[in-house]
Tab-separated table of N, CA, C and O in Angstrom:
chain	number	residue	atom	x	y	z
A	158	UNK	N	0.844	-1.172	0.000
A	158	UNK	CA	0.000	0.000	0.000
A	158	UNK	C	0.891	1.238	0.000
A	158	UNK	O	1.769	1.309	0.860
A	159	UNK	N	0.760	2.100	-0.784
A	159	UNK	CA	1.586	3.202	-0.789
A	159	UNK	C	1.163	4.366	0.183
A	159	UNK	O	2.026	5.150	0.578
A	160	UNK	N	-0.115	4.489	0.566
A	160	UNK	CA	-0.123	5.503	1.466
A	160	UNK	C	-1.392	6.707	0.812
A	160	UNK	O	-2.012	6.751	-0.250
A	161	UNK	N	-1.379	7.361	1.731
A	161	UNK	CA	-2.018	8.743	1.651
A	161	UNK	C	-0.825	10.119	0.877
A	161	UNK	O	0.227	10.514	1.378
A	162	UNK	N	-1.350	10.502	-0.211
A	162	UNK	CA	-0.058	11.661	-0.468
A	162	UNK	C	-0.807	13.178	-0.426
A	162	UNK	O	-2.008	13.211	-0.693
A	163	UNK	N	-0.311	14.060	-0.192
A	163	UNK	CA	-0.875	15.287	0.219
A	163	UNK	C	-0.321	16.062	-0.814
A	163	UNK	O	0.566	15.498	-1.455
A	164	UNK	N	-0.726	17.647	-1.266
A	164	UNK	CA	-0.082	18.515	-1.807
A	164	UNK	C	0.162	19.096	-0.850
A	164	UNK	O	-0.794	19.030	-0.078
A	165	UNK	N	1.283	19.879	-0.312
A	165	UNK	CA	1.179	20.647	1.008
A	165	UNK	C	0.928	22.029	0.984
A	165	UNK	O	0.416	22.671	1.901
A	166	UNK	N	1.435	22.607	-0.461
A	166	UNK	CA	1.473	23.616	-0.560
A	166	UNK	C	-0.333	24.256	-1.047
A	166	UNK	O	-0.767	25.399	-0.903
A	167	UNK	N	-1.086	22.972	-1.661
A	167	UNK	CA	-2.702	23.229	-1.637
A	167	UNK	C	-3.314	23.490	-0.270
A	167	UNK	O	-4.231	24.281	-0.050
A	168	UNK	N	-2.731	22.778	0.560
A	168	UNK	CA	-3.209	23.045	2.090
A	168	UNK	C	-2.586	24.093	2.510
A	168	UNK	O	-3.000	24.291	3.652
A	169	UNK	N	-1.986	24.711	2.290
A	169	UNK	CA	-1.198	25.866	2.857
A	169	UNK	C	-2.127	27.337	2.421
A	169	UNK	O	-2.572	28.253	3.113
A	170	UNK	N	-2.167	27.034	0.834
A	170	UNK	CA	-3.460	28.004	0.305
A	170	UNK	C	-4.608	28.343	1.028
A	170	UNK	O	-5.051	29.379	1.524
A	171	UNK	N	-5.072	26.816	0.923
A	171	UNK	CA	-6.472	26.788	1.979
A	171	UNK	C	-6.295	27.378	3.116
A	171	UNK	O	-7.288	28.014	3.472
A	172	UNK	N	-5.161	27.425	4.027
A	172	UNK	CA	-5.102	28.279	5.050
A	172	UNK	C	-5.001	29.250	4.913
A	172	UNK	O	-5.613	29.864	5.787
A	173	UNK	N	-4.390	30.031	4.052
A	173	UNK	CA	-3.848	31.225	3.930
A	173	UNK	C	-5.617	32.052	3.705
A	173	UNK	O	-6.098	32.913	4.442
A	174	UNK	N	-6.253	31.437	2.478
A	174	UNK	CA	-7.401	31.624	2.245
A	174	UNK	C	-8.614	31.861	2.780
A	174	UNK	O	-9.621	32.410	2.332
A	175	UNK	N	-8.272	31.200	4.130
A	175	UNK	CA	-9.555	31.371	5.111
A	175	UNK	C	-9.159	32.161	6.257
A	175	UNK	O	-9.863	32.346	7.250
A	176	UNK	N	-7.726	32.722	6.025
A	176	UNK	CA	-7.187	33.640	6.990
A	176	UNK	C	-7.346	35.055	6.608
A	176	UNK	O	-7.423	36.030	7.356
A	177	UNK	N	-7.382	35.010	5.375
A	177	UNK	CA	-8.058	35.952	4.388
A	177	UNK	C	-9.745	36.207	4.532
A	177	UNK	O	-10.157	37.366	4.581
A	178	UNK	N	-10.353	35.470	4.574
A	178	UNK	CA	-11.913	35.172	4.713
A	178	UNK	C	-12.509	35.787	6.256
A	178	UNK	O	-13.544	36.358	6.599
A	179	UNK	N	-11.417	35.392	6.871
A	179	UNK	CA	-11.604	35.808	8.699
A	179	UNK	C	-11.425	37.455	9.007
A	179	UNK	O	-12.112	38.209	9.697
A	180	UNK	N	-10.152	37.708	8.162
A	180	UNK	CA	-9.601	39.395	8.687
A	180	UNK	C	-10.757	40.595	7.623
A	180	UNK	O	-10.906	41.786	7.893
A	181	UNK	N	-11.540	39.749	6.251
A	181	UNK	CA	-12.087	40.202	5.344
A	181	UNK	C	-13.519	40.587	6.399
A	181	UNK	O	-13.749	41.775	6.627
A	182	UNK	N	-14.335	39.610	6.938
A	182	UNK	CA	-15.030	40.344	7.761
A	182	UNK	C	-15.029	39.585	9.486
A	182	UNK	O	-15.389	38.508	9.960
A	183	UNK	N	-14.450	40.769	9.977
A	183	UNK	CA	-14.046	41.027	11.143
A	183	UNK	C	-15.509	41.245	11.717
A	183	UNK	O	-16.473	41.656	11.070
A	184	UNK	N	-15.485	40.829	13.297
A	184	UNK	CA	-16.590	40.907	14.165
A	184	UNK	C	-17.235	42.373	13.828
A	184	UNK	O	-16.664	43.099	13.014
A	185	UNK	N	-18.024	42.646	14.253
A	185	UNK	CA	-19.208	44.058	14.708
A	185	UNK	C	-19.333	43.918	15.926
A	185	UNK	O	-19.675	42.859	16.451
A	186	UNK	N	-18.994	45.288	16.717
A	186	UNK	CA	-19.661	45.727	17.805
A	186	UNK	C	-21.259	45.604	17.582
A	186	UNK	O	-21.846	46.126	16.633
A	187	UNK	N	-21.806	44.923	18.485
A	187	UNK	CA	-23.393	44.711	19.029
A	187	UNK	C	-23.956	46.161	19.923
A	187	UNK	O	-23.752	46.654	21.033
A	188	UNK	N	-24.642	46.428	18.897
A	188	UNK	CA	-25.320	48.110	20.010
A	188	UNK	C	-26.876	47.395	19.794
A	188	UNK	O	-27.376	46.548	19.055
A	189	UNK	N	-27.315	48.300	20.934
A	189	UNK	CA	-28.709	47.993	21.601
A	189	UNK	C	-29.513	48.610	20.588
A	189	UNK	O	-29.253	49.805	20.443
A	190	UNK	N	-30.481	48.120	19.786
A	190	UNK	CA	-31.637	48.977	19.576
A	190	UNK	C	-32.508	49.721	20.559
A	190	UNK	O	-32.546	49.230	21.687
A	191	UNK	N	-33.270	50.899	20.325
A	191	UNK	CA	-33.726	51.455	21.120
A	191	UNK	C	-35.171	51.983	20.873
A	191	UNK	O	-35.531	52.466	19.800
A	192	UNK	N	-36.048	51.827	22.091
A	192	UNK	CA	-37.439	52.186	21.785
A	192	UNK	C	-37.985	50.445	22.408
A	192	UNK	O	-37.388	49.671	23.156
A	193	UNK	N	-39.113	50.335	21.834
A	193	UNK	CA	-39.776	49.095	22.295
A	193	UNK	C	-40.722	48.645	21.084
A	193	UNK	O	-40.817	49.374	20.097
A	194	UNK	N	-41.351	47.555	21.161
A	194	UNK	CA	-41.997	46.908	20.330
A	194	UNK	C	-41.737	45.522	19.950
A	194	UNK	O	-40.691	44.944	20.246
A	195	UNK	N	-42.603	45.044	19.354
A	195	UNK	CA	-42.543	43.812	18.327
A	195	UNK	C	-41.262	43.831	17.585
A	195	UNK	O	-40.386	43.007	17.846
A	196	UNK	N	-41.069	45.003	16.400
A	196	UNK	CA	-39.984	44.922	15.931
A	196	UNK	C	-38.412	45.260	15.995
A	196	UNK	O	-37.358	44.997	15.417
A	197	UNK	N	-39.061	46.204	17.340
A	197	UNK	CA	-37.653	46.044	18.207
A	197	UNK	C	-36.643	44.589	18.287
A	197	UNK	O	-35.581	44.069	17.945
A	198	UNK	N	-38.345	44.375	19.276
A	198	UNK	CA	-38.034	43.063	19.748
A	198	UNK	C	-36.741	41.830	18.874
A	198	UNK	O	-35.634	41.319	19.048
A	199	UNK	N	-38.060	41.901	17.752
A	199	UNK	CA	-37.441	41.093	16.243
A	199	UNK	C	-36.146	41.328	16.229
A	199	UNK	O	-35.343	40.409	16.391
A	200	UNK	N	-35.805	42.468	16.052
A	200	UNK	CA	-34.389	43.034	15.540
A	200	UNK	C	-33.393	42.745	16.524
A	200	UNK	O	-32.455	42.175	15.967
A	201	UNK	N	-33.150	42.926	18.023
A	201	UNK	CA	-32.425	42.586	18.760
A	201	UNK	C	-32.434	41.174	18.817
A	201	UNK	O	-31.346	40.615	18.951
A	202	UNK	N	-33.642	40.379	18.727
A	202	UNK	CA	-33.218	38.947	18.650
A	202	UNK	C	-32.505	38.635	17.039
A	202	UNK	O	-31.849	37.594	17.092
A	203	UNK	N	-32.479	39.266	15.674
A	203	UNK	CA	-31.703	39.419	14.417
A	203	UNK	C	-30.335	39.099	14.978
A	203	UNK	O	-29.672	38.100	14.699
A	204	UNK	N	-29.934	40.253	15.957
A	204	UNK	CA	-28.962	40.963	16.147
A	204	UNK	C	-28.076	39.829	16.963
A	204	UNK	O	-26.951	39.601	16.520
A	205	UNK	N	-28.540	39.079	18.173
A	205	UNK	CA	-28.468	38.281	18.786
A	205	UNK	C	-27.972	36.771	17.866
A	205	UNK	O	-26.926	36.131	17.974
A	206	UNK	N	-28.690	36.624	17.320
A	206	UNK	CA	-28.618	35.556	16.069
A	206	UNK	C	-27.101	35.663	15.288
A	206	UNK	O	-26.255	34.796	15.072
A	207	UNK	N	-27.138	37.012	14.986
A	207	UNK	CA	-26.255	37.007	14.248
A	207	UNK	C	-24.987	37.011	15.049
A	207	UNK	O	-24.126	36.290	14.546
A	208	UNK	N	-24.595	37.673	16.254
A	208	UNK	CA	-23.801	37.272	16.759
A	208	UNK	C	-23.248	36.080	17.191
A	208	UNK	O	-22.057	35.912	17.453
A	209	UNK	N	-24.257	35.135	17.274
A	209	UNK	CA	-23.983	33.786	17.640
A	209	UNK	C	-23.131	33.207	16.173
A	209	UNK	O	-21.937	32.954	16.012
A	210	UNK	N	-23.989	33.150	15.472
A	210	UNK	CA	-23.692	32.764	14.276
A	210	UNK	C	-22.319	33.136	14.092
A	210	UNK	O	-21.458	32.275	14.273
A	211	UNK	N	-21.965	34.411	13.723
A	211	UNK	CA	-20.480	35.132	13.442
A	211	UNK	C	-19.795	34.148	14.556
A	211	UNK	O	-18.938	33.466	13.994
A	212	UNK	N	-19.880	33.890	15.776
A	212	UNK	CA	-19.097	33.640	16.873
A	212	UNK	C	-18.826	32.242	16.369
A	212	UNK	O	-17.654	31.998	16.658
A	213	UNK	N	-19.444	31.071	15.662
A	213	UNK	CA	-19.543	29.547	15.600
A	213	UNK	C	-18.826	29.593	14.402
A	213	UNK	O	-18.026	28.667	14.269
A	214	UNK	N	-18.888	30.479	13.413
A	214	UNK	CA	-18.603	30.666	12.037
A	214	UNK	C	-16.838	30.817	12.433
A	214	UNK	O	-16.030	30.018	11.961
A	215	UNK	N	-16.410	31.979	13.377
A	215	UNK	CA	-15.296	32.375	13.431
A	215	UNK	C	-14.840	31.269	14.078
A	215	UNK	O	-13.669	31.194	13.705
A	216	UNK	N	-15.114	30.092	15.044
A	216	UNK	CA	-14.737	29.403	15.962
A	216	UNK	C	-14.405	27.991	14.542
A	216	UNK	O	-13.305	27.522	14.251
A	217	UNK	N	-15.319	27.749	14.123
A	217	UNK	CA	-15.114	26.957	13.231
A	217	UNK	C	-13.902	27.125	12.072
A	217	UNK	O	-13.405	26.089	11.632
A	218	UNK	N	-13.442	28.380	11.595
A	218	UNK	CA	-12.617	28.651	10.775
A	218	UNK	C	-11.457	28.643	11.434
A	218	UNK	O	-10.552	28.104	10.798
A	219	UNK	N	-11.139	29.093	12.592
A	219	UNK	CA	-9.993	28.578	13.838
A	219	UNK	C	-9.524	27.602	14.074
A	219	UNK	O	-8.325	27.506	14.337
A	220	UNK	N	-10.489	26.416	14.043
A	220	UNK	CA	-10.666	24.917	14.392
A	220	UNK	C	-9.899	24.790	13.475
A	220	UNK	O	-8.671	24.798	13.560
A	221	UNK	N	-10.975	24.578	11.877
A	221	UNK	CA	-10.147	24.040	10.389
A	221	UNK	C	-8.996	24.184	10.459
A	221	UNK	O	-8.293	23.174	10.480
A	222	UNK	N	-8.286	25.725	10.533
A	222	UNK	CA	-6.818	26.078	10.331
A	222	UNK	C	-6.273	25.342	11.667
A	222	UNK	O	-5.261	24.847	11.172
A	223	UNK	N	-6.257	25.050	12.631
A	223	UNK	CA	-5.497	24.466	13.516
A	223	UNK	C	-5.403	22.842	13.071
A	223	UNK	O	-4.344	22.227	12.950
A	224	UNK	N	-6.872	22.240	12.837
A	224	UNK	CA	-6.594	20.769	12.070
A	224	UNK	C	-5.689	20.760	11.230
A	224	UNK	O	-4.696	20.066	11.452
A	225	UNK	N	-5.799	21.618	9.897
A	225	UNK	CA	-5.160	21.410	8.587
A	225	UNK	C	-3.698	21.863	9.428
A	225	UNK	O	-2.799	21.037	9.271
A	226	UNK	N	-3.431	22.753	10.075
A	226	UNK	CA	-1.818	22.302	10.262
A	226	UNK	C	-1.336	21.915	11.124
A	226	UNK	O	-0.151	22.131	11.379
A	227	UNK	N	-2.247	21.106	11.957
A	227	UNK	CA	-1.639	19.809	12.537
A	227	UNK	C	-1.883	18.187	11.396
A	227	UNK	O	-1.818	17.053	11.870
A	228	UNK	N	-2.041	18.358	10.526
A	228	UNK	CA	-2.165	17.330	9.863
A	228	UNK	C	-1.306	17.160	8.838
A	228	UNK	O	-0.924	16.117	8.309
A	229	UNK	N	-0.940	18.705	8.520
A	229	UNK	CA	0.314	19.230	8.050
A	229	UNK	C	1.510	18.471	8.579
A	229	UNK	O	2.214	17.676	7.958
A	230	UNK	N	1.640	18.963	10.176
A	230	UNK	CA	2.642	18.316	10.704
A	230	UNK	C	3.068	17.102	10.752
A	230	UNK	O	4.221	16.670	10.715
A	231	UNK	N	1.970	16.517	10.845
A	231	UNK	CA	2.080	14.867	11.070
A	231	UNK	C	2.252	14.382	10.078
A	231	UNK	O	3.003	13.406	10.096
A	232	UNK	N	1.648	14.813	8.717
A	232	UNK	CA	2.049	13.995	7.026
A	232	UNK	C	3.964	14.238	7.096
A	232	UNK	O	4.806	13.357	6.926
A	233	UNK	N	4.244	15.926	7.443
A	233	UNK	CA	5.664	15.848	7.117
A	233	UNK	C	6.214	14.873	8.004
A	233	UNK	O	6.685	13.938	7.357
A	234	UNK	N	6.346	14.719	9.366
A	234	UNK	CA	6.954	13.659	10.391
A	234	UNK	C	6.963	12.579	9.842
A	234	UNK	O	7.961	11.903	9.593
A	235	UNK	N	5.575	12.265	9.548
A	235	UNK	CA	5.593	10.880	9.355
A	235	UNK	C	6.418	10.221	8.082
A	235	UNK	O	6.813	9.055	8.075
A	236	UNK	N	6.707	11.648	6.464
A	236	UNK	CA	7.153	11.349	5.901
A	236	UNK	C	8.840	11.442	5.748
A	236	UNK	O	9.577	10.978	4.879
A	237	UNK	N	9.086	12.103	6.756
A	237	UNK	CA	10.175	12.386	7.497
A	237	UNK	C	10.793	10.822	8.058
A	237	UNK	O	11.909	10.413	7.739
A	238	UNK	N	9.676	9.937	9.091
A	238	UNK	CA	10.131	9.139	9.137
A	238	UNK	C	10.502	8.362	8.491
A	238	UNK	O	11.704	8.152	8.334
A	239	UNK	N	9.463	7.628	7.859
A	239	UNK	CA	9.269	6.869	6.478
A	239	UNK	C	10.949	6.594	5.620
A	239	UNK	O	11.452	5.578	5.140
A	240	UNK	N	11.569	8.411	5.763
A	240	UNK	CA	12.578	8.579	4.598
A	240	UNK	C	13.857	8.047	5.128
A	240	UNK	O	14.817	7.669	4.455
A	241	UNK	N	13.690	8.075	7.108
A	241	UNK	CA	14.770	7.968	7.638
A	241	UNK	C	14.928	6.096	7.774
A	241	UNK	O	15.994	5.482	7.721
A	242	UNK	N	13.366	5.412	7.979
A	242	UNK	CA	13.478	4.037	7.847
A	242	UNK	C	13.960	3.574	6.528
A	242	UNK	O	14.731	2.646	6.285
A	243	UNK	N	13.296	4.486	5.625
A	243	UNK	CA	13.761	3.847	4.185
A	243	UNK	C	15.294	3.405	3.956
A	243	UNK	O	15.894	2.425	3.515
A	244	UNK	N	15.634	4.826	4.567
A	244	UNK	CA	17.533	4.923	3.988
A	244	UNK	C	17.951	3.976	5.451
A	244	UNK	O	19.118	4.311	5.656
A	245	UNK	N	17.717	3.384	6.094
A	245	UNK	CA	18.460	2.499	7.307
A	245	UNK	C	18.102	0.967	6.524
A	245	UNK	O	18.811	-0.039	6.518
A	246	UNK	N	16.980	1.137	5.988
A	246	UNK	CA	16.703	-0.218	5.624
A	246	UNK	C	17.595	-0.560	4.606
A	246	UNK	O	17.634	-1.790	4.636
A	247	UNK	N	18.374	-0.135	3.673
A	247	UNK	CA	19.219	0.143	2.385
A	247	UNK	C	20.467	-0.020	2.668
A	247	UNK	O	21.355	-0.003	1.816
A	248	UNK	N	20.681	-0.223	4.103
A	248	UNK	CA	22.045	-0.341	4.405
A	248	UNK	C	22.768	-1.695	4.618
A	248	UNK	O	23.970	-1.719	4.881
């Protein structure tokens, strides 16, 4: 079996890309609507929503980039090892 092979430098994009995607839109300060009503109401719960959302969205794009380069790491190690068993085995 030959293995799993990676491009590294495609994964590197992808990071770079969604690091790009993150600083492109940056959080919003949350201000209070003001007055009362139904559509007050509506709107601060909008507002509410959307903060959550932005918050799971940004948490999730954090996550990805920390997976992808720890997986990074471990393809190079491992192929790192691989190169160092190869050349001992040859001897």
């Amino acid at each position: 079996m030959k293995g799993l092979e990676i491009n590294y430098e495609t994964v590197q994009e992808g990071i770079r890309e969604m690091r790009l995607i993150r600083n492109r839109y940056p959080a919003v300060g949350r201000v209070s609507a003001s007055g009362g009503g139904k559509g007050v109401a509506e709107m601060e719960q909008l507002a509410d929503l959307y903060v959550s959302f932005y918050g799971a969205w940004e948490r999730l794009i954090e996550e990805t980039e920390e997976y992808l380069i720890n997986m990074l790491t471990d393809f190079r190690n491992a192929d790192e090892s691989k190169t160092v068993t190869a050349g001992e085995d040859h001897r």
